[in-house]
CSV table of C-alpha atoms in Angstrom, one decimal:
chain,number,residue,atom,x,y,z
S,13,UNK,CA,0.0,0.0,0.0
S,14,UNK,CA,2.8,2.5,0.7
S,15,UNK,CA,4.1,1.5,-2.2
S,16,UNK,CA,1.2,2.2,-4.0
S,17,UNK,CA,-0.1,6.2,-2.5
S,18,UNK,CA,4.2,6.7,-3.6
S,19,UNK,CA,3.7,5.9,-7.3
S,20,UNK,CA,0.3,8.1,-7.4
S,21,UNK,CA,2.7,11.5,-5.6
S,22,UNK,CA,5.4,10.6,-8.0
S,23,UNK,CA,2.5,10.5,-10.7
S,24,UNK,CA,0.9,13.8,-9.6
S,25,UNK,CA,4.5,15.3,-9.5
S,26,UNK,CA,5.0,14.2,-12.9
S,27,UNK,CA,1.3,15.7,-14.2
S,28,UNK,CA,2.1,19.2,-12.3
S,29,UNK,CA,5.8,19.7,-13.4
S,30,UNK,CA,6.5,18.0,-16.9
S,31,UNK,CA,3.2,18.3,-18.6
S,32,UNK,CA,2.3,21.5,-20.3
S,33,UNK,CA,0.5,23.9,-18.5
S,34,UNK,CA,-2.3,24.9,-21.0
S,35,UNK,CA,-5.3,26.8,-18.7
S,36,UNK,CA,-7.2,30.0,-20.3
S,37,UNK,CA,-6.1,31.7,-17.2
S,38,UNK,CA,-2.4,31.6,-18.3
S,39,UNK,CA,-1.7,34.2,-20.0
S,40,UNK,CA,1.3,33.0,-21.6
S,41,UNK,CA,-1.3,30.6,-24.2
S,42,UNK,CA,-2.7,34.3,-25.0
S,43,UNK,CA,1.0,35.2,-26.3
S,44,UNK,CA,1.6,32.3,-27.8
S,45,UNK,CA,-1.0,32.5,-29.9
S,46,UNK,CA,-1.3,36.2,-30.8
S,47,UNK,CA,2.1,35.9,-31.8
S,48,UNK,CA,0.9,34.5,-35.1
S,49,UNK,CA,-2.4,36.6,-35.2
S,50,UNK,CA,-1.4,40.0,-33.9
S,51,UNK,CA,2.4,40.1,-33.8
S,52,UNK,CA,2.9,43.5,-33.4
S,53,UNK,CA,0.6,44.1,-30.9
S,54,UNK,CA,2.6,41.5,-28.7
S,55,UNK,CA,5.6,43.0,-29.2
S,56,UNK,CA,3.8,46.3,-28.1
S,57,UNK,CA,3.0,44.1,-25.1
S,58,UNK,CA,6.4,42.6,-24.6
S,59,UNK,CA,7.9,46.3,-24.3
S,60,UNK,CA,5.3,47.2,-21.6
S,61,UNK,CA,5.2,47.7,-18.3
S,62,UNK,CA,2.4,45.3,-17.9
S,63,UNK,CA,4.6,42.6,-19.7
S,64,UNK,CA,7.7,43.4,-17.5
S,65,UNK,CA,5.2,42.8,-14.3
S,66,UNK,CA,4.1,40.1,-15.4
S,67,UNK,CA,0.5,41.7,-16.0
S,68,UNK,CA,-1.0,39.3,-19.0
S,69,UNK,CA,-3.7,39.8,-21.5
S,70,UNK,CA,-6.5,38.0,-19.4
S,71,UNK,CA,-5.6,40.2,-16.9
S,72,UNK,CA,-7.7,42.9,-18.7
S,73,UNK,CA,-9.5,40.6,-21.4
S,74,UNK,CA,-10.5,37.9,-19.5
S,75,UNK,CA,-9.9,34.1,-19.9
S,76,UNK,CA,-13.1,32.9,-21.4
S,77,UNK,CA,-11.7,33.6,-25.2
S,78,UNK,CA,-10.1,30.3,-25.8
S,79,UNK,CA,-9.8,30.0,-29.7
S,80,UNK,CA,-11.0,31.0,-32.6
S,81,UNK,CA,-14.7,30.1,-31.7
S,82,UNK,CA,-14.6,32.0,-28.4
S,83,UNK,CA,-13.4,35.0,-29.8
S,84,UNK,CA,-17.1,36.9,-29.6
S,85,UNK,CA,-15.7,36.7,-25.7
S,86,UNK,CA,-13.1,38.6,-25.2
S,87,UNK,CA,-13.9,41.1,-22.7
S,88,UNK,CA,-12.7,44.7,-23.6
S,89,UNK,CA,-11.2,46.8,-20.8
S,90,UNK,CA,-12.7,50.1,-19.8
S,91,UNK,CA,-11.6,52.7,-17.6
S,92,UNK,CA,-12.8,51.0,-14.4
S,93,UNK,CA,-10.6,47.7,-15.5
S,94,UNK,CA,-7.4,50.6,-15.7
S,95,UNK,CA,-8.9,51.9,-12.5
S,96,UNK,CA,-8.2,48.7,-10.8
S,97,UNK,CA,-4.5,48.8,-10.8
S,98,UNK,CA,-4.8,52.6,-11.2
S,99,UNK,CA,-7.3,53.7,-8.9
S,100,UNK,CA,-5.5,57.6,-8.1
S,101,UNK,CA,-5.1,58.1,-12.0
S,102,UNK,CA,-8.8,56.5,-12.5
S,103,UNK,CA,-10.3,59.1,-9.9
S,104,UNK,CA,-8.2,62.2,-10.9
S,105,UNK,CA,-9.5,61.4,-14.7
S,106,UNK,CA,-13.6,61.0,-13.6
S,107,UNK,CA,-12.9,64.5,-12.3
S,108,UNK,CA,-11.3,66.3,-15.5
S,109,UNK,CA,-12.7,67.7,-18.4
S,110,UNK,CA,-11.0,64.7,-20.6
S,111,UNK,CA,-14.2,62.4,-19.1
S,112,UNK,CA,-17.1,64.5,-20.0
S,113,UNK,CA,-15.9,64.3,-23.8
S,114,UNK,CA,-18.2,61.9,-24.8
S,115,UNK,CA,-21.2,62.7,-22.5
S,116,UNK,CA,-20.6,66.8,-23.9
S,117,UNK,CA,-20.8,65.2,-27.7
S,118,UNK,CA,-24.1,63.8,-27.5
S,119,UNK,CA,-25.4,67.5,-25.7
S,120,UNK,CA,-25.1,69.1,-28.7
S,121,UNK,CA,-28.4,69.3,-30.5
S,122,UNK,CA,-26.5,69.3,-34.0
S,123,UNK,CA,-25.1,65.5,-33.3
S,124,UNK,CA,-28.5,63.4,-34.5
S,125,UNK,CA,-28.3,66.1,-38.0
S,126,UNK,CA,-24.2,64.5,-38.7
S,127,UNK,CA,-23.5,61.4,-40.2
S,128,UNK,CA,-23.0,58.3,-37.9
S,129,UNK,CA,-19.8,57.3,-39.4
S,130,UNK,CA,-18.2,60.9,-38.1
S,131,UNK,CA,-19.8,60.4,-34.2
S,132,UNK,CA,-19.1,56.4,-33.7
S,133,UNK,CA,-15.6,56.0,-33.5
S,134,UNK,CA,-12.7,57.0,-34.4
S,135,UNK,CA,-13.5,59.4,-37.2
S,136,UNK,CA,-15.2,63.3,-37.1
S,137,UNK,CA,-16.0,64.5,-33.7
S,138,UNK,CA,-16.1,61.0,-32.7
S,139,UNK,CA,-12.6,59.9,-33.4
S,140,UNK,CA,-11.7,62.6,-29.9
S,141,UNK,CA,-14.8,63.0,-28.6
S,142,UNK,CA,-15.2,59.3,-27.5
S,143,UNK,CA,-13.1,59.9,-24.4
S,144,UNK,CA,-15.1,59.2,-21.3
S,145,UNK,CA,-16.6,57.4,-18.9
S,146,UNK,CA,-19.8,55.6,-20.6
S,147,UNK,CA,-22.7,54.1,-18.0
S,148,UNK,CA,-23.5,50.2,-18.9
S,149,UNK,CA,-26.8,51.3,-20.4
S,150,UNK,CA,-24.4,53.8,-22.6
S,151,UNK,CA,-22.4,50.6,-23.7
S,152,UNK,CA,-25.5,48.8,-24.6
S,153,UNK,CA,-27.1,51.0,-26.4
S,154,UNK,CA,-23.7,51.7,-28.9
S,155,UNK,CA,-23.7,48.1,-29.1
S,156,UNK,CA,-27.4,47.5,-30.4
S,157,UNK,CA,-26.8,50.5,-32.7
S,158,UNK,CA,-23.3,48.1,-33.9
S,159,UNK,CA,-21.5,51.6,-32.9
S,160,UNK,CA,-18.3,50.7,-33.1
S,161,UNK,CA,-17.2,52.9,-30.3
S,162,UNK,CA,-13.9,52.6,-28.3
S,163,UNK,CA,-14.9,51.4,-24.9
S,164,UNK,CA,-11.6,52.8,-23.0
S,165,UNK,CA,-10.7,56.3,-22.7
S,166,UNK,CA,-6.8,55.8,-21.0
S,167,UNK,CA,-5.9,54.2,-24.4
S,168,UNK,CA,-6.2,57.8,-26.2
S,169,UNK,CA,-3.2,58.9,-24.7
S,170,UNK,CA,-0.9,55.4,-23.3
S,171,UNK,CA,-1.8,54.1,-26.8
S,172,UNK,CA,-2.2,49.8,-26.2
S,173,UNK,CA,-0.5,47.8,-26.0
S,174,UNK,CA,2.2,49.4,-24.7
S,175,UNK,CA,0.3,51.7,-22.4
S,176,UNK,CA,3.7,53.9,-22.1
S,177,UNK,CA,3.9,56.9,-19.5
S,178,UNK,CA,6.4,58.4,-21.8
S,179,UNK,CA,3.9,58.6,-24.9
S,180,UNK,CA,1.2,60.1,-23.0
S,181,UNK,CA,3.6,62.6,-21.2
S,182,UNK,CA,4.8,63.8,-24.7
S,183,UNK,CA,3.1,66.7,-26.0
S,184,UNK,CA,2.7,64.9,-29.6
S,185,UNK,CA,0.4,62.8,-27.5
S,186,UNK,CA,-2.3,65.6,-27.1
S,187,UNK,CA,-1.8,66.8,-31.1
S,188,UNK,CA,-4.6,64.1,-32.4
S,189,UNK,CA,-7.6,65.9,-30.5
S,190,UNK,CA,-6.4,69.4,-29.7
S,191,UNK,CA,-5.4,70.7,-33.6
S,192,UNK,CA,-7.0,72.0,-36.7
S,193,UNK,CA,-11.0,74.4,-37.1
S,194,UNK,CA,-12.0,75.1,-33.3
S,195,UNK,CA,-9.3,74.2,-31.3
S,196,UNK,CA,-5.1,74.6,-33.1
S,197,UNK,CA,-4.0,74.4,-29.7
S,198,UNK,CA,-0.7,71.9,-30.9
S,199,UNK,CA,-0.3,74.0,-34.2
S,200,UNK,CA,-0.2,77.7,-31.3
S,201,UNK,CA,1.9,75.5,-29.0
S,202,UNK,CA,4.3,73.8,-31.8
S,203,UNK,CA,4.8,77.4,-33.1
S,204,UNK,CA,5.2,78.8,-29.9
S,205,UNK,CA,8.5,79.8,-27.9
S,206,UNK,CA,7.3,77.3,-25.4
S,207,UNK,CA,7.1,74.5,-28.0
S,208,UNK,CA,10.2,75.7,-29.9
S,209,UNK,CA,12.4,75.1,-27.1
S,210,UNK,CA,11.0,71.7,-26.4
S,211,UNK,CA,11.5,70.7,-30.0
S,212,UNK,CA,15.4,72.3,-29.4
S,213,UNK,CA,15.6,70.0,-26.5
S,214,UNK,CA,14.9,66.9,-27.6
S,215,UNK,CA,17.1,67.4,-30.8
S,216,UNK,CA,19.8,68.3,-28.3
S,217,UNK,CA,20.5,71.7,-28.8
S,218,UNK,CA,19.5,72.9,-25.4
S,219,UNK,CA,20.8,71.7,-21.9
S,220,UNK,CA,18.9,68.4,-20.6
S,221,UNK,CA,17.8,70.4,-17.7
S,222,UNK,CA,16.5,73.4,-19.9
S,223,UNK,CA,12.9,75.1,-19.3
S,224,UNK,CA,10.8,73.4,-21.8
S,225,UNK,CA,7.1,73.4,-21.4
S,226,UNK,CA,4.8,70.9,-22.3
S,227,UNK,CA,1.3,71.0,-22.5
S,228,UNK,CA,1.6,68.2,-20.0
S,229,UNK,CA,3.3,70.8,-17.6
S,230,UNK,CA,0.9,73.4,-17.7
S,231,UNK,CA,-2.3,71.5,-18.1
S,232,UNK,CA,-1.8,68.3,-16.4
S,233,UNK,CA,1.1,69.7,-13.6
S,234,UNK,CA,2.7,66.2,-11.4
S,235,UNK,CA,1.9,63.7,-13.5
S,236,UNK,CA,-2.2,64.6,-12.8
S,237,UNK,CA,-4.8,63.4,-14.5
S,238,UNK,CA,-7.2,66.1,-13.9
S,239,UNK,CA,-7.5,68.8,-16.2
S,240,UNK,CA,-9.2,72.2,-16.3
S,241,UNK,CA,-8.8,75.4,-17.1
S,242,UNK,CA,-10.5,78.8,-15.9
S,243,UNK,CA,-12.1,79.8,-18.6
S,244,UNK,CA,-13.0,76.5,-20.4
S,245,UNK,CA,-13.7,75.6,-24.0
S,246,UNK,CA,-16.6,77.9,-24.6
S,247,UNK,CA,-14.9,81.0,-23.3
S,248,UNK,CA,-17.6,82.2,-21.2
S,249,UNK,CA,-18.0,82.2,-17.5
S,250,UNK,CA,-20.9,82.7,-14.6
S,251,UNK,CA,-21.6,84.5,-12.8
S,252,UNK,CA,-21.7,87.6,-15.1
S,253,UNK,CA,-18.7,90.0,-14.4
S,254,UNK,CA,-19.1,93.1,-13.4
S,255,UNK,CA,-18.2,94.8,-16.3
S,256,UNK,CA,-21.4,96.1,-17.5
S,257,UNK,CA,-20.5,96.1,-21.0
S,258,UNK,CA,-18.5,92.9,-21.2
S,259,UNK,CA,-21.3,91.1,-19.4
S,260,UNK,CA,-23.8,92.2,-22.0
S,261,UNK,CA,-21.5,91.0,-24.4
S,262,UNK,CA,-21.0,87.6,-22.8
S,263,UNK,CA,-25.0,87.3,-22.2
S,264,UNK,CA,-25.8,87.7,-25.9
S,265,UNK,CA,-22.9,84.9,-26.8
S,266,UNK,CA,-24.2,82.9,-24.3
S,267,UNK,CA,-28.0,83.6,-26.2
S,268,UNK,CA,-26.1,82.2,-29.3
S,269,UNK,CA,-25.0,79.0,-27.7
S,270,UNK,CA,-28.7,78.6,-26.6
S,271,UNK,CA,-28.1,78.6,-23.0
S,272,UNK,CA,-30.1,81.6,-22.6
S,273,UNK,CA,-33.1,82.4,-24.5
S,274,UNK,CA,-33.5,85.3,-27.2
S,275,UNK,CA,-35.6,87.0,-24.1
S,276,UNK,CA,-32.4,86.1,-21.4
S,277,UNK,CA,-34.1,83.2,-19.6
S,278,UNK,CA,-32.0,80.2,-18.7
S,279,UNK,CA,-32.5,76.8,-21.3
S,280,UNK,CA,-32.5,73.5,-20.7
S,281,UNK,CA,-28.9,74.2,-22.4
S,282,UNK,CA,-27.6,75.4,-19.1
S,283,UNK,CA,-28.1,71.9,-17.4
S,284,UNK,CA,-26.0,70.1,-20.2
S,285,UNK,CA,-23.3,72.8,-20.0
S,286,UNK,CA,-22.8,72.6,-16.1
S,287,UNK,CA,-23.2,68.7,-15.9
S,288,UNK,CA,-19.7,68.4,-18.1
S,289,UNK,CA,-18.2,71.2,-16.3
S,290,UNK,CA,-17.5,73.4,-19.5
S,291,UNK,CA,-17.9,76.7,-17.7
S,292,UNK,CA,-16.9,77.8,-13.9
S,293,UNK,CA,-19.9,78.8,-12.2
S,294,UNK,CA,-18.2,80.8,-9.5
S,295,UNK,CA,-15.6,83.3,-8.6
S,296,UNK,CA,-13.7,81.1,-6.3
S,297,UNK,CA,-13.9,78.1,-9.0
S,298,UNK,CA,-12.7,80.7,-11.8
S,299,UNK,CA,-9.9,82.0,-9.1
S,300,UNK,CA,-8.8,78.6,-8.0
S,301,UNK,CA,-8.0,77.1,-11.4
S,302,UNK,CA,-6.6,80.8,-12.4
S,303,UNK,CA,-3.9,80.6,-9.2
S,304,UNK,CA,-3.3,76.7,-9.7
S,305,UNK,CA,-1.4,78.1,-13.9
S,306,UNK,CA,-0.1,80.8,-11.8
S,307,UNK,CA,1.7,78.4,-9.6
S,308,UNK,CA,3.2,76.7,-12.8
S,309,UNK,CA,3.9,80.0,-14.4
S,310,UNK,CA,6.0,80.6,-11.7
S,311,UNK,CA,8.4,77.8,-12.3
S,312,UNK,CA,9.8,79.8,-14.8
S,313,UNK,CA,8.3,83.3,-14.7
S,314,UNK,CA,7.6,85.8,-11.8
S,315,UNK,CA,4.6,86.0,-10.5
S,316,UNK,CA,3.9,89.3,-11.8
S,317,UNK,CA,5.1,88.6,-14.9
S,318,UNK,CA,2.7,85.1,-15.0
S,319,UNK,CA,-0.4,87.3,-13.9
S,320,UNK,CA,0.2,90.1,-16.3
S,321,UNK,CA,0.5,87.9,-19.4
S,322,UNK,CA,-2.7,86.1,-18.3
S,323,UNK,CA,-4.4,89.2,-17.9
S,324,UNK,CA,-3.4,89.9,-21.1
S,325,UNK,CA,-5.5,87.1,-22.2
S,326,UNK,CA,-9.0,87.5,-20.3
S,327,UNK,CA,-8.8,91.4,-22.1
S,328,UNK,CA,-8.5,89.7,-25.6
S,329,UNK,CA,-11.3,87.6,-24.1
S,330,UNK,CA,-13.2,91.0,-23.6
S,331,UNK,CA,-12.2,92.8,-27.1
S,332,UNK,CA,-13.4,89.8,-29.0
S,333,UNK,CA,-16.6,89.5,-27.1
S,334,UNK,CA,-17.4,93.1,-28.1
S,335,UNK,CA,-16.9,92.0,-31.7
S,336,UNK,CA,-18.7,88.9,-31.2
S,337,UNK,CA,-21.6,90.9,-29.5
S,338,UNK,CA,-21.9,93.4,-32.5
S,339,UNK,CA,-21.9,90.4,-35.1
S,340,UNK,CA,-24.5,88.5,-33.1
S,341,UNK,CA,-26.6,91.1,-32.7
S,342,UNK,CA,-26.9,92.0,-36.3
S,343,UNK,CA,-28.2,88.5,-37.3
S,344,UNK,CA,-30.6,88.2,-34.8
S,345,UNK,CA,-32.1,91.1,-35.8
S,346,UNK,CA,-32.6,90.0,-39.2
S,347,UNK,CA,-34.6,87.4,-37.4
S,348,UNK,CA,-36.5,89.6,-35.2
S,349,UNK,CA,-37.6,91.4,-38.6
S,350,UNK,CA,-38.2,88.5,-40.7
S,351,UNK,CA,-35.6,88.9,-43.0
S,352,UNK,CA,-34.1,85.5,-42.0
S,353,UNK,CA,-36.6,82.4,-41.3
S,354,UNK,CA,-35.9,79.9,-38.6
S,355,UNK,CA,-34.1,77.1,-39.7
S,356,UNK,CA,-36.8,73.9,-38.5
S,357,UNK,CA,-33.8,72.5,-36.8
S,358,UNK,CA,-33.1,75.8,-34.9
S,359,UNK,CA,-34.9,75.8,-31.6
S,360,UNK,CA,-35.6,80.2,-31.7
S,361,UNK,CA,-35.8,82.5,-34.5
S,362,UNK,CA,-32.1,83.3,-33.3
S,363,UNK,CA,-28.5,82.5,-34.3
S,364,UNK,CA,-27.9,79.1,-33.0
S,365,UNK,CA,-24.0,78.1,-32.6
S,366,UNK,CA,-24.5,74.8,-31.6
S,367,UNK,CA,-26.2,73.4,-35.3
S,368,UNK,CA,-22.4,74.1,-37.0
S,369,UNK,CA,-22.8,74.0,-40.7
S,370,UNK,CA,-26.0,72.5,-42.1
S,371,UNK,CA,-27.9,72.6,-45.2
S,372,UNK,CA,-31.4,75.0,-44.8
S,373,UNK,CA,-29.3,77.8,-42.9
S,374,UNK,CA,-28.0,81.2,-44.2
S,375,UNK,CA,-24.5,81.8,-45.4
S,376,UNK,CA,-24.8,84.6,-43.1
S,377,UNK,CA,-25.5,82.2,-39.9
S,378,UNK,CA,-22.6,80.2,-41.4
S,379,UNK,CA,-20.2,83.1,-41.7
S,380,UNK,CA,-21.2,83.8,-37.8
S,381,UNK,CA,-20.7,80.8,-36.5
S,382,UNK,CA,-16.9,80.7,-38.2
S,383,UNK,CA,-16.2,84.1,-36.7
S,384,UNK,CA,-17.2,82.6,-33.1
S,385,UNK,CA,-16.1,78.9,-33.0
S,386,UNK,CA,-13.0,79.7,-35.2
S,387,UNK,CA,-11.9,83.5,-35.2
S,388,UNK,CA,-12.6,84.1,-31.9
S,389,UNK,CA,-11.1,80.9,-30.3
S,390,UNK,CA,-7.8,81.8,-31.7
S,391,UNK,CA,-7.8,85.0,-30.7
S,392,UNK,CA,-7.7,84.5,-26.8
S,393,UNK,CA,-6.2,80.7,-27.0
S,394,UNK,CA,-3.6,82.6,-29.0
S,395,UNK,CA,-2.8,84.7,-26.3
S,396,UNK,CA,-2.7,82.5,-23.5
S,397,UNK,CA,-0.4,80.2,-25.3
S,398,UNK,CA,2.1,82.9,-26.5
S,399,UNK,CA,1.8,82.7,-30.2
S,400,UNK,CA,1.2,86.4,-31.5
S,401,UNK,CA,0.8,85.4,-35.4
S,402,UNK,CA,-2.6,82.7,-34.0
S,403,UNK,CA,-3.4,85.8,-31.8
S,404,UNK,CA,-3.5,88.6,-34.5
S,405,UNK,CA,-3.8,87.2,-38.0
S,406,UNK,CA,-5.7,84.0,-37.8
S,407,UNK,CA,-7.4,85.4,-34.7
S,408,UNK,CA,-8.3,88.9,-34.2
S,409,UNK,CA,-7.9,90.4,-38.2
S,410,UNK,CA,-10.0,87.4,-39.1
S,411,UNK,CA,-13.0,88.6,-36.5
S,412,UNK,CA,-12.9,91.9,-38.0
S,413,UNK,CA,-13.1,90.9,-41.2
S,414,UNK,CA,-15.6,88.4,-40.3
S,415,UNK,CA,-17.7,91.4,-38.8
S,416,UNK,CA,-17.4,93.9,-41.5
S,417,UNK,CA,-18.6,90.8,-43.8
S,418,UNK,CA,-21.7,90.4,-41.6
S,419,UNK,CA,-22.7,94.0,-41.6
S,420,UNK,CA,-22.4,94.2,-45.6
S,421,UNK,CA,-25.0,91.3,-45.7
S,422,UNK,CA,-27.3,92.5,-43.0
S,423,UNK,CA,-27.4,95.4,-45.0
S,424,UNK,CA,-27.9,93.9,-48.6
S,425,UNK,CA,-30.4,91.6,-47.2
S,426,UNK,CA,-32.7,94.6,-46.0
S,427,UNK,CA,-32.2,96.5,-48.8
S,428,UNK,CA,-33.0,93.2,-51.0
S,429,UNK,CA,-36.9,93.6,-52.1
S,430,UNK,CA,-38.9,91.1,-50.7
């Protein structure tokens, strides 16, 4: 009998040691095979950090895709799977502006008027705006539409499989979403004395140790992954400042983006643009994220110098406005008088930013809506990234030619016979 229970350990010994260790949950039969079907992205893999902590593929995907008929099982990570490992990261994105992309997208009242293939995935407004944290009824509801959405938002800037710090640290990381019609911020940045000397630095022409800005350092300061700035993407704030004239100014843009009716009243609008945080709604927010640039400013500038350059900035903010006002106000009068009709997609017989370019509108709507989301975007962003030619000649030159073109149509449309 002793005999007998030896032969069986000596057995089980053999099984557990020599015999090939082939479970789903061993992520090494996940390399293995992948090697043949996706090569690169193993070798994106095998560069990792994940790969050199031994962090596998069914770590995030799941074990229960086994071959080629169990593929439909794959699981697909999200930001709560990153979130496991990364919970600090996970919670400082949730609270940024970078997480309400997705859930700002589908605000906008133009977004059911586009064509699918530009709001699904990785193409049009969808290709950035996809970033963000999607509910499971979210998920489900892409998936019956066969959206082919991208379920994870840490993977737009530590691009899988190699999910590299260094990457999303690197201010080419950030040119993808934040170029080109309403928002050049890489092209001000690249151009800029800022991005200059990085570009100098990396080529080795400045000291290791040299001031070099990234939009990293200023936006996401330490390596957070919470970003926000004071004035946000819409360039407005609340409460109204005191300003009399410039809060006039910012009420009637703010009647454009349809968060306040032609009459002044609040919209439904207002809700949407406060749940995804585009605007600070106090003074103290406004201040806060205002002294939290200051204090990087001040890592290479003094203080006075950082505050008077950003001052700088909110004025251009103002000076547009009162362009923007002027041109706004000539084109909803034509709409008070008749001259224009309501577009049936246009919830007031006003100008409506929010509907972009569509078919049924006026050129003059069209013209106003470049001068605002384009014009007068790079005026300010201009500014407060130090590029003066974005500033001036793609900025504030454009909005005055933009409003001298508006007033020449107002005018030949009224003096057009009916």
């Amino acid at each position: 009998m002793k005999n007998y229970y030896l032969v069986c350990f000596a057995t089980l010994i053999a099984v557990l040691f020599m015999t090939p260790r082939v479970s789903a949950d061993d992520g090494e039969v996940c390399v293995k095979c992948h090697k043949a079907v996706t090569p690169l992205l193993v070798k994106d893999w095998q560069s990792s950090e994940h790969s050199a902590n031994d962090v596998y593929c069914n770590e995030c995907h799941g074990s229960d895709h086994k071959s080629k008929k169990t593929v439909h099982l794959v699981q697909f990570p999200d930001e709560a799977t990153c979130g496991d490992c990364h919970e600090e990261q996970f919670e400082q994105f949730a609270k940024g502006k970078h997480n309400f992309g997705w859930t700002s997208l589908n605000a906008l009242p133009i977004i059911h008027l586009e064509p699918d293939e530009l709001m699904e995935g990785g193409k049009g407004c969808g290709g950035c705006h996809n970033m963000g944290i999607k509910s499971e009824a979210q998920k489900k509801e892409l998936r019956d539409k066969g959206y082919c959405y991208r379920n994870n938002s840490c993977d737009e800037c530590h691009t899988r499989h190699t999910f590299s710090k260094k990457e999303a640290q690197d201010p080419k990381a950030c040119q993808t979403c934040h170029m080109g019609f309403d928002h050049p911020q890489w092209e001000m940045y690249e151009s800029s004395k800022h991005g200059e000397r990085y570009h100098m630095k990396e080529r080795g022409r400045l000291p290791k140790d040299a001031a070099a800005p990234t939009c990293q350092f200023c936006h996401l300061p330490n390596g957070t992954h919470t970003n926000k700035v004071a004035w946000g993407f819409l360039g407005v704030r609340l409460p109204l400042l005191e300003d009399k004239q410039w809060a006039a100014d910012q009420t009637t843009i703010l009647k454009a983006l349809g968060v306040m009716d032609p009459d002044g009243k609040p919209t439904g609008r207002l809700g949407a643009v406060k749940a995804v945080d585009m605007v600070r709604l106090t003074e103290e927010d406004w201040q806060s994220e205002r002294k939290k640039m200051i204090k990087t400013c001040k890592k290479c500038h003094s203080s006075k110098y950082a505050l008077g350059e950003l001052a700088k900035g909110d004025q251009m903010i103002k000076k547009a406005d009162r362009l923007m006002a002027e041109a706004i106000n000539a084109v909803a009068a034509l709409y008070k008088d008749g001259i224009l009709k309501k577009p049936k997609h246009y919830a007031y017989a006003y100008p409506d930013f929010l509907h972009f370019y569509q078919t049924g509108g006026s050129h003059i709507d069209q013209v106003l809506f470049t001068m605002y989301m384009k014009h007068r975007m790079r005026t300010y962003q201009g500014v407060f990234h130090a590029n003066p030619d974005y500033a001036y000649w793609y900025g504030w030159a454009a909005m005055t030619k933009d409003l001298d073109q508006i007033k020449e149509m107002a005018e030949s449309l009224r003096d057009k016979p009916k």
